[in-house]
Every structure is written in structure tokens, then in C-alpha cells.
Short mmCIF file of C-alpha atoms and ligand atoms in Angstrom, two decimals:
data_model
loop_
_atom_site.label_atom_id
_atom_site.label_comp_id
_atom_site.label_asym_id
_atom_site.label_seq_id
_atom_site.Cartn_x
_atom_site.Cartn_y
_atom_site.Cartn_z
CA UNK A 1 0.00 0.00 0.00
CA UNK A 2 1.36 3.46 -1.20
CA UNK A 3 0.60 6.46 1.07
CA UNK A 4 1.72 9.80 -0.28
CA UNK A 5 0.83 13.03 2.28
CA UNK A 6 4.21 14.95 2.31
CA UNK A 7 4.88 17.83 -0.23
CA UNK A 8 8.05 15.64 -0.80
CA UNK A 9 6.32 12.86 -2.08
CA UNK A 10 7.45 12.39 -5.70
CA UNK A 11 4.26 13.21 -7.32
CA UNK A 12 4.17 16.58 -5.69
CA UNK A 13 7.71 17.77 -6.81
CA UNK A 14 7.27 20.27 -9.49
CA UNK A 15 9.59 19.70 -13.02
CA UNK A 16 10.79 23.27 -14.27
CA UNK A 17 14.22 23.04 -16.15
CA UNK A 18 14.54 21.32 -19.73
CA UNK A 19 17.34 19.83 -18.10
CA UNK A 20 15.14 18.27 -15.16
CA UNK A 21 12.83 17.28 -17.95
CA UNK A 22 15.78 15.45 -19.83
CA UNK A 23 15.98 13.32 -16.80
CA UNK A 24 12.86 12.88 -16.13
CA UNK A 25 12.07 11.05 -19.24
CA UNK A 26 14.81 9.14 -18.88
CA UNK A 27 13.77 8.36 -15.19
CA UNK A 28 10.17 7.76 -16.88
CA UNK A 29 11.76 4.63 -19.21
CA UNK A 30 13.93 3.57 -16.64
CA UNK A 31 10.89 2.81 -14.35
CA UNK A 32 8.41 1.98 -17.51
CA UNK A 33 10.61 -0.98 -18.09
CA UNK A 34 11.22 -2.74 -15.21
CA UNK A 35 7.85 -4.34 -14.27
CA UNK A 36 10.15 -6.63 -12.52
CA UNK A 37 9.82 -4.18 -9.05
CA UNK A 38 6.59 -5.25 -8.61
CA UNK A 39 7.48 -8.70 -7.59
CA UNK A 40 9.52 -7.18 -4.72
CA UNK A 41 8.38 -7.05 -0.96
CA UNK A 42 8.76 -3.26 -0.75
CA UNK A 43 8.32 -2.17 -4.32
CA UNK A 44 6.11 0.29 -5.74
CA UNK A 45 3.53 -0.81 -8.23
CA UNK A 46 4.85 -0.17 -11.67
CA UNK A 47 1.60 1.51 -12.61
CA UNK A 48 2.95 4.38 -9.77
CA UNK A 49 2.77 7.45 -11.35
CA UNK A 50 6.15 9.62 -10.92
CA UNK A 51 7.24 12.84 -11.13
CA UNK A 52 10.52 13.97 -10.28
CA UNK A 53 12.91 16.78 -9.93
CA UNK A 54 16.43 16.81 -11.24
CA UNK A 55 17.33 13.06 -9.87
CA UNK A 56 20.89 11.78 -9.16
CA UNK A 57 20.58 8.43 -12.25
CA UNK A 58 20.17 5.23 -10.58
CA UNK A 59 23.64 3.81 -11.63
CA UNK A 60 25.42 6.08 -9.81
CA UNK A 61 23.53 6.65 -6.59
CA UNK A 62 24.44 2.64 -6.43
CA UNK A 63 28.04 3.30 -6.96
CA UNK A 64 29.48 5.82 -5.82
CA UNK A 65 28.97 4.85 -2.51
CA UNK A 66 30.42 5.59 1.53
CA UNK A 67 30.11 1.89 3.05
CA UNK A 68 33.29 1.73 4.96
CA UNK A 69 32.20 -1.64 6.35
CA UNK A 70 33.13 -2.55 1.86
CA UNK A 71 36.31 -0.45 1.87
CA UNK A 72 37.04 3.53 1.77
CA UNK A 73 37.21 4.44 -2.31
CA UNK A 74 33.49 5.32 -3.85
CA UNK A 75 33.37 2.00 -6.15
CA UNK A 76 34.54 -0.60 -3.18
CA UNK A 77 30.95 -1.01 -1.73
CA UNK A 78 29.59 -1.39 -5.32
CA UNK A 79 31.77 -4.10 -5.45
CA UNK A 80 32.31 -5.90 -2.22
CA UNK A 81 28.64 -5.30 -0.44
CA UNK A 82 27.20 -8.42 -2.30
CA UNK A 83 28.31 -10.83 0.58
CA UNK A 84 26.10 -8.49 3.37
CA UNK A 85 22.98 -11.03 4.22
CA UNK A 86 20.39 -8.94 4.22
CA UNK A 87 17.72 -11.99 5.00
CA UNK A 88 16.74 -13.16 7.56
CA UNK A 89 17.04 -10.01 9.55
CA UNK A 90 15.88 -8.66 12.52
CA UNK A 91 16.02 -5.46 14.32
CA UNK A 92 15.42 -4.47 17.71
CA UNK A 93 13.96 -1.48 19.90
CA UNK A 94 15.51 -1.15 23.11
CA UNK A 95 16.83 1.18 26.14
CA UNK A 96 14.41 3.37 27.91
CA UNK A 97 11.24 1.71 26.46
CA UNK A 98 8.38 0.18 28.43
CA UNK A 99 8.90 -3.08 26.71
CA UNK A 100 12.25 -3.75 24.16
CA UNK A 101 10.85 -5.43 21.19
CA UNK A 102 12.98 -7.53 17.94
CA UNK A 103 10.77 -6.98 14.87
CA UNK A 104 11.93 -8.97 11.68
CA UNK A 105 12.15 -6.73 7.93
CA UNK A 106 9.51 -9.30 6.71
CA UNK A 107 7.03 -8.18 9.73
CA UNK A 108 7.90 -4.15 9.20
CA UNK A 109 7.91 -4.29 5.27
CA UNK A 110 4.62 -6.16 5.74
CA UNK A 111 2.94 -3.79 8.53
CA UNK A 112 4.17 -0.37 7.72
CA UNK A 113 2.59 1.23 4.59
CA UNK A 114 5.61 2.50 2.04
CA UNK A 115 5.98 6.03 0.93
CA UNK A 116 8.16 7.16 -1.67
CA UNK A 117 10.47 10.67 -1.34
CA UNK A 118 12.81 12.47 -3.46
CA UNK A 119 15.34 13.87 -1.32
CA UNK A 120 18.13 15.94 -1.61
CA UNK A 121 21.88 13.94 -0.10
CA UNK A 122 24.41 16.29 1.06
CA UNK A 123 27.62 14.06 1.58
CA UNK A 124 30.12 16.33 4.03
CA UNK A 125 32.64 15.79 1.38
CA UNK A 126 30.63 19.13 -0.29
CA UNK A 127 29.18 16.34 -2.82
CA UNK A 128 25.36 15.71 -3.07
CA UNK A 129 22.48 13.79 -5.22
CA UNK A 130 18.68 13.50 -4.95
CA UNK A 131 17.73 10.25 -4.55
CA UNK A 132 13.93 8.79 -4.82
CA UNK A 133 13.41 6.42 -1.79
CA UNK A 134 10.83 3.92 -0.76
CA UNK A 135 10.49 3.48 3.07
CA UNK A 136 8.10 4.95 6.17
CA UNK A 137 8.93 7.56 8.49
CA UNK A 138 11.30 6.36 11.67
CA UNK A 139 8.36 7.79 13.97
CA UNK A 140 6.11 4.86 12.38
CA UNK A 141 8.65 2.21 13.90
CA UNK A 142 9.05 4.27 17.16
CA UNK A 143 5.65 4.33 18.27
CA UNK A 144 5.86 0.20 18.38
CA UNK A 145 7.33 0.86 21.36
CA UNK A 146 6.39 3.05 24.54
CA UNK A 147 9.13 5.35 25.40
CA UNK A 148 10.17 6.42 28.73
CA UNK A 149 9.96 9.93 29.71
CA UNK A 150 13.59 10.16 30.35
CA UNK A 151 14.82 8.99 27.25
CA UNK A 152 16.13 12.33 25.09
CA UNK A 153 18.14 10.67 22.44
CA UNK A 154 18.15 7.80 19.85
CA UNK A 155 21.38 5.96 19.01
CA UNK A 156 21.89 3.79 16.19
CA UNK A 157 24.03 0.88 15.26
CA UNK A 158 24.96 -1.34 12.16
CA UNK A 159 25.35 -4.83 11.63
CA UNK A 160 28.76 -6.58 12.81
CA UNK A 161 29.45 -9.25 10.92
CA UNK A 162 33.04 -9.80 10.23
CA UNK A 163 32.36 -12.59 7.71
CA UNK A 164 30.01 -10.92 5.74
CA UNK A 165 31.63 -7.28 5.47
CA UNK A 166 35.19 -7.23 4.58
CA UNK A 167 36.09 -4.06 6.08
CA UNK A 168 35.00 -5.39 9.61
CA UNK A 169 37.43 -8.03 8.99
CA UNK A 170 40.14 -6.47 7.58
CA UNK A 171 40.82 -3.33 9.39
CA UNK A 172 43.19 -1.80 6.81
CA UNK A 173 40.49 -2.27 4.17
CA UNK A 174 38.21 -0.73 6.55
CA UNK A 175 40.02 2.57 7.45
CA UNK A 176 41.06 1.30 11.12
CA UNK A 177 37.14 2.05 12.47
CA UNK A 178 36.21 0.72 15.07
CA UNK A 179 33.24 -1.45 14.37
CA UNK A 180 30.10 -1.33 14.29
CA UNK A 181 28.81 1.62 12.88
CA UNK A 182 26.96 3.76 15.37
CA UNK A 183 24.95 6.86 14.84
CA UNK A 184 22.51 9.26 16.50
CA UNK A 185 19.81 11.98 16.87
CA UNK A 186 17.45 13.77 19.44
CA UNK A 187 14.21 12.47 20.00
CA UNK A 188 12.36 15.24 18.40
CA UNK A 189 14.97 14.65 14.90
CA UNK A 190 14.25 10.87 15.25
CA UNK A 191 10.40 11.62 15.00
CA UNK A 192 10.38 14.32 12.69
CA UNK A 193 7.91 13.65 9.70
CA UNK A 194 11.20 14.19 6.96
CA UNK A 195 13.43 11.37 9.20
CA UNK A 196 12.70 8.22 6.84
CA UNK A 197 13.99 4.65 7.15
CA UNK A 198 14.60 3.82 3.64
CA UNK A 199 13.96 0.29 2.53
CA UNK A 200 14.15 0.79 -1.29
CA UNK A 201 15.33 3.52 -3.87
CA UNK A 202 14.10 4.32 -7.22
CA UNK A 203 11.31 1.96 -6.65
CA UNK A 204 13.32 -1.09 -6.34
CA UNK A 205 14.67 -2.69 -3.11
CA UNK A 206 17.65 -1.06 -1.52
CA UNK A 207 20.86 -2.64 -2.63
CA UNK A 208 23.87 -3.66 -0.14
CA UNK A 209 25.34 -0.60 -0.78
CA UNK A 210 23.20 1.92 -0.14
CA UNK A 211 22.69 -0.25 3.41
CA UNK A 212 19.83 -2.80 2.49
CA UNK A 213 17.63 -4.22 4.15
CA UNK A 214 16.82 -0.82 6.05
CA UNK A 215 19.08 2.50 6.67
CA UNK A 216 18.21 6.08 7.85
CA UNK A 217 17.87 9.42 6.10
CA UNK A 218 18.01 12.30 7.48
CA UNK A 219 17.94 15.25 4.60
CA UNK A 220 18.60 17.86 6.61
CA UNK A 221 21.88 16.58 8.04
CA UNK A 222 25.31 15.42 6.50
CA UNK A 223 25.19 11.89 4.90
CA UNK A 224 27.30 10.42 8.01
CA UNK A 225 24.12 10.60 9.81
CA UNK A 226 22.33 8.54 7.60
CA UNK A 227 23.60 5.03 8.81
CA UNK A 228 23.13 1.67 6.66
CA UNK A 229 21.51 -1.38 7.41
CA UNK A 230 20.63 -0.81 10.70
CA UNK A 231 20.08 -3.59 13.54
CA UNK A 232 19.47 -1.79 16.72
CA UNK A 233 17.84 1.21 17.74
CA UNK A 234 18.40 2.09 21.61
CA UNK A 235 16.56 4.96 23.32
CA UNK A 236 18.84 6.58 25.56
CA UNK A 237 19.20 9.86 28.24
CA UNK A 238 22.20 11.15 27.16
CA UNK A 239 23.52 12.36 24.08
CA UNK A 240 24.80 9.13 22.62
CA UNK A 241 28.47 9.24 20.71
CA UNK A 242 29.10 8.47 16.97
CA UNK A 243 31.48 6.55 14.91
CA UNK A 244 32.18 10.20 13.47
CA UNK A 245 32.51 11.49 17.03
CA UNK A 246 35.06 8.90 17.85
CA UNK A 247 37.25 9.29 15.10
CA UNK A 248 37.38 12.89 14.72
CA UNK A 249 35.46 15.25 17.37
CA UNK A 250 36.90 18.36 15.86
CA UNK A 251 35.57 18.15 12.55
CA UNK A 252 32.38 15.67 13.22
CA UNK A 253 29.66 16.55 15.59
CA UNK A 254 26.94 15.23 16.66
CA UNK A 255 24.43 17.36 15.55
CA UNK A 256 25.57 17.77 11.70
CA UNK A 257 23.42 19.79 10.24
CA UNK A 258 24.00 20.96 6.47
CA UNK A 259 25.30 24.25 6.84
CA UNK A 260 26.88 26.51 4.36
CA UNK A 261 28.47 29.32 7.11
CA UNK A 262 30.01 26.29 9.09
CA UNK A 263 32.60 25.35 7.35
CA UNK A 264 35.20 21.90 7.89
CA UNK A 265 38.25 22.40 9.08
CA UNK A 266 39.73 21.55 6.44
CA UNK A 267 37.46 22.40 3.70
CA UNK A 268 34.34 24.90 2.44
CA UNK A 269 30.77 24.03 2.93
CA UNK A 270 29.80 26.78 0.70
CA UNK A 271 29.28 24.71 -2.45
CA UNK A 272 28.17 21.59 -3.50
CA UNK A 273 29.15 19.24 -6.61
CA UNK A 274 25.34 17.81 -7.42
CA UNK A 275 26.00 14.06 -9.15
CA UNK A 276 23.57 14.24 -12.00
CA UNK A 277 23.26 12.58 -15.30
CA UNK A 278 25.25 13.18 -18.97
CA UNK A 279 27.04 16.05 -19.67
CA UNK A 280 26.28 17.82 -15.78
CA UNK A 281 28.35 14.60 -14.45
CA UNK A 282 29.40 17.28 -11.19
CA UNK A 283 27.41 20.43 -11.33
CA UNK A 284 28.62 23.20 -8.59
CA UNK A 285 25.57 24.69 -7.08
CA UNK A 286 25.75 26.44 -3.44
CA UNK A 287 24.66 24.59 -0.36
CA UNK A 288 21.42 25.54 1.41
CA UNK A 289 20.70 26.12 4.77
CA UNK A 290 19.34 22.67 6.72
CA UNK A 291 20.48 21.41 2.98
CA UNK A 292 17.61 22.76 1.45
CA UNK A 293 14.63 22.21 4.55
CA UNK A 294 14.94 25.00 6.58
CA UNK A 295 11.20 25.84 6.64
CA UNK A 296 10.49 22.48 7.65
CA UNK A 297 13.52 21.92 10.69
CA UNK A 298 14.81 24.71 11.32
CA UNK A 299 12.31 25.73 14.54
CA UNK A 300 13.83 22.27 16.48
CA UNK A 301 17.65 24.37 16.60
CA UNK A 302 15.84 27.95 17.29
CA UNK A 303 17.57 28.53 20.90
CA UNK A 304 21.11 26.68 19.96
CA UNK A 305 24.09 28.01 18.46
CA UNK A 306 24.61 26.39 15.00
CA UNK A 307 28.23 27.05 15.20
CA UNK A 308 29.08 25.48 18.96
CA UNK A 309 26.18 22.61 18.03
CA UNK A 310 27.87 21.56 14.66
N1 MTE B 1 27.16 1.72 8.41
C1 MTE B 1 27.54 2.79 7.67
N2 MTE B 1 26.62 3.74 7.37
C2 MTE B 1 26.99 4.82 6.62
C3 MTE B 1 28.33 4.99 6.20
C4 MTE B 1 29.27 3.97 6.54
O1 MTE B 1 30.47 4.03 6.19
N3 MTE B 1 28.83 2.90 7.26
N4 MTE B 1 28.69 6.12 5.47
C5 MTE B 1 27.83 7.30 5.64
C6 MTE B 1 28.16 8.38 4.70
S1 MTE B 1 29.57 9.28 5.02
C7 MTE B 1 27.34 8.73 3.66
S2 MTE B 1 27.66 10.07 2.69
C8 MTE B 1 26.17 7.89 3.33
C9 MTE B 1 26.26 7.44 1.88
O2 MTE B 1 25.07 6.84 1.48
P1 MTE B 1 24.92 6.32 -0.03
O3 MTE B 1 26.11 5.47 -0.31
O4 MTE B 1 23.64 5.55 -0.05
O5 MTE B 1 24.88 7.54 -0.89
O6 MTE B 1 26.03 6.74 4.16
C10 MTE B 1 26.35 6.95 5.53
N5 MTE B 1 26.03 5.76 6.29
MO1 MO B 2 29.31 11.27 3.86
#
């Protein structure tokens, strides 16, 4: 069952450029031919009508990738994230919850209605797409459980599985991270309408790389936030740490938010290089505030200093 009700649902996004309408058709025959989604647990029906924006093309969104788990160049979780089991798979709600639950992707995909949003990525590496996903908003899986009144934060955690994700194993290959994968937000960020697990993109199933069978999205934040294939989500009181954190406090924090006046340390957040299709391969265009949704997010930071709280 498809549920669209947000003004970023696909079929609400507005097609003005020729160039936007150069990809659209091709996004249009891309979808038009692969009836094959439908089969799919999570797909959309092919008869779906889309719409879209200026859209990242399929083939690269899948691989140019940041999987460390696969290995630290772009192409490495194209090509490595094929041995990730992504069934069976189960993922569980604990911490400061009246009751921790384990739910299994076949019981979510099969409860939770799937929406589909174009959405615009904003890597911290001041590179960025805009990616249609299939998923359900976080707050849907959330309210499974009853949350305590002193839980304030959500933290987040990947799958460790040596054997199945070379990086894990091999800690050269994986950049010398210490695994697994963790991530975090505030309650109100976790339950904002925009914060989507993604179980598919471009109508299809999520592949390995882009952190099957279920990641986050956050579009407001850097793409760090965004953790892949996800196995636990813990509610906790305090402001839970980060791979990112861990690594490098100085120049990750844990709030992230896509800002063009806060620059890296080592590099400008002014500009963007936009991954589209053909000839616009890297297209600089300047970073937005909240990467694009201030109107929407922007009220959940009004009393904290964007500069301090980076
Ligand atoms: N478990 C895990 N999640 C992760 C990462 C990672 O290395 N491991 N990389 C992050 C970064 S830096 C980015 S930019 C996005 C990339 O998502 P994509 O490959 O689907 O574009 O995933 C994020 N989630
Ligand atoms: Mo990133």
C-alpha cells in the first residue's frame, strides 16, 4: 500500500528546467521498463505514477557509494557489499522503552505502509544527489514501542558481521574504524515527519550498498548521519556518541546539520558538486541552509548556536 501526504512525495515535486525534464524522461523509461519491481516485498507498483525533480541516475547513486564496512574508495561497496545477508534479519527497539521489542524486515515491510520521497543527499565531502526512496517515516517504527519519559536521544548501530563485510574483517580495508557503525539523533529529529527509514530507492529494493535491508535518512543533516543497514535502535538519556565522534570530534559533531556558514576544518561548505546525469556529471551549485529544509527543521535548533552545536 502506497501512502503519499508529504509535499516531498514524488508526485508533488514540481519539473521546471529542460534539463530536469531530460531526466525525467529518462527516469520515466527507466521505471516503464522494469515491471520486474513489482514482484519485490517493498516495491512500488509499476503503474505508480512519478514525477521527479532533477534526480541523481540510478547507476550512480548505487556506486558511488560511503560503506566503509566494503572499503574507503566510492566503487569498493559497489563491489564488495554483495556478501552483506540482508535476510533473515531482525532489528530491535531497546533502552528506555516500556517493553524492548525484535521486529523482523519481513514483519515491518509487511505492517508499515511505504511512501516514496525524493530527497536531496548532502555528503560532508561538499558532494550531493537526490535520490527517490521507498520506506516509512522512523516515527512509524518508534511508536511500536512506549518510550520512557527520560529517554532524550536515539542511538543507532549497524550490523557486525566480520564474515560478511570485509572491512570489519580487515581493518586496513576498513580505514582502522572501530566497528560497528553507530549513529545518533534527538528524539524530536528521530520523530520528525522528513526522518525516513529507507527500505528501497528508485522503486526497487535497496541494494547492499546503499545499506539494504533498512538505513536512515536524514535530509537535513550530512550523509554520516544517515547510517546503513541498521540492527538496533536504543533509546537513551544522554547524548549518545558516533562513529564520526570517535574518530574525529573536531571536525564531526553530533548534531551535523548541512550548513553553508560552518565550514570543515579543512574544507568549504559553501558549495556543493550535485552528481547528475550526462554532460552535468558534477554540477557546482551552493549549499542551502538545513540542505535545502529550513522551513520544515529549522524551529527544532531555534535557541542553539549552530556554530558550537555543529
Ligand atoms: N554503516 C555505515 N553507514 C553509513 C556509512 C558507513 O560508512 N557505514 N557512510 C555514511 C556516509 S559518510 C554517507 S555520505 C552515506 C552514503 O550513502 P549512499 O552510499 O547511499 O549515498 O552513508 C552513511 N552511512
Ligand atoms: Mo558522507
Amino acid at each position: 500500500m502506497l501512502i503519499n501526504k508529504n509535499k516531498f512525495d514524488v508526485d508533488k515535486i514540481d519539473i521546471t528546467s529542460e534539463e530536469n525534464y531530460i531526466n525525467r524522461r529518462k527516469i520515466l523509461k527507466l521505471f516503464g521498463i522494469s515491471t520486474a519491481i513489482a514482484i519485490a516485498p517493498n516495491a512500488l507498483k509499476a503503474n505508480e505514477k512519478y514525477s521527479l525533480k532533477t534526480i541523481t541516475p540510478e547507476n550512480k547513486a548505487k556506486s558511488y557509494n560511503n560503506f566503509y564496512e566494503f572499503g574507503l574508495d566510492k566503487s569498493d561497496p559497489y563491489k564488495n557489499a554483495h556478501t552483506l545477508k540482508t535476510r533473515p534479519w531482525e532489528i530491535k527497539i531497546t533502552g528506555e522503552v516500556a517493553k524492548e521489542i525484535t521486529l523482523s524486515i519481513d514483519d515491518i515491510l509487511r505492517d508499515i505502509p511505504i511512501i516514496q520521497r525524493a530527497y536531496r543527499f548532502r555528503c560532508v565531502e561538499a558532494w550531493s544527489m537526490n535520490i527517490p526512496w521507498n520506506g516509512f517515516e522512523l516515527n512509524k517504527l518508534l511508536n511500536k514501542v512506549k518510550i520512557k519519559g527520560n529517554a532524550k536521544f536515539v542511538q543507532f548501530k549497524t550490523k557486525y558481521a566480520p564474515d560478511e563485510m570485509i572491512g570489519q574483517r580487515n581493518s586496513y580495508i576498513g580505514g582502522f574504524i572501530k566497528y560497528p557503525y553507530i549513529e545518533g539523533l534527538r528524539i524530536d529529529e528521530a520523530m520528525h515527519p522528513l526522518t525516513l527509514i529507507a527500505t528501497g530507492m528508485y522503486g526497487k529494493d535497496l541494494p547492499n550498498q546503499n545499506g539494504a535491508p533498512l538505513r536512515l535518512i536524514v535530509p537535513w543533516k550530512y550523509g554520516f548521519k544517515s547510517i546503513k543497514s541498521i540492527v538496533e535502535i536504543k533509546l537513551v538519556e544522554k547524548m549518545p556518541t558516533s562513529t564520526w565522534m570517535q574518530l574525529q570530534s573536531e571536525e564531526y559533531g553530533f548534531y551535523a546539520n548541512v550548513n553553508p556558514n560552518v565550514s570543515h576544518p579543512r574544507w568549504s561548505q559553501r558549495e556543493e558538486r550535485f552528481i547528475g546525469g550526462g554532460f552535468f556529471n558534477f554540477k557546482k551549485v551552493p549549499t542551502l541552509m538545513f540542505n535545502g529544509y529550513e522551513n520544515e527543521v529549522a524551529s527544532m535548533y531555534s535557541r542553539m548556536d549552530l556554530v558550537k552545536n555543529f
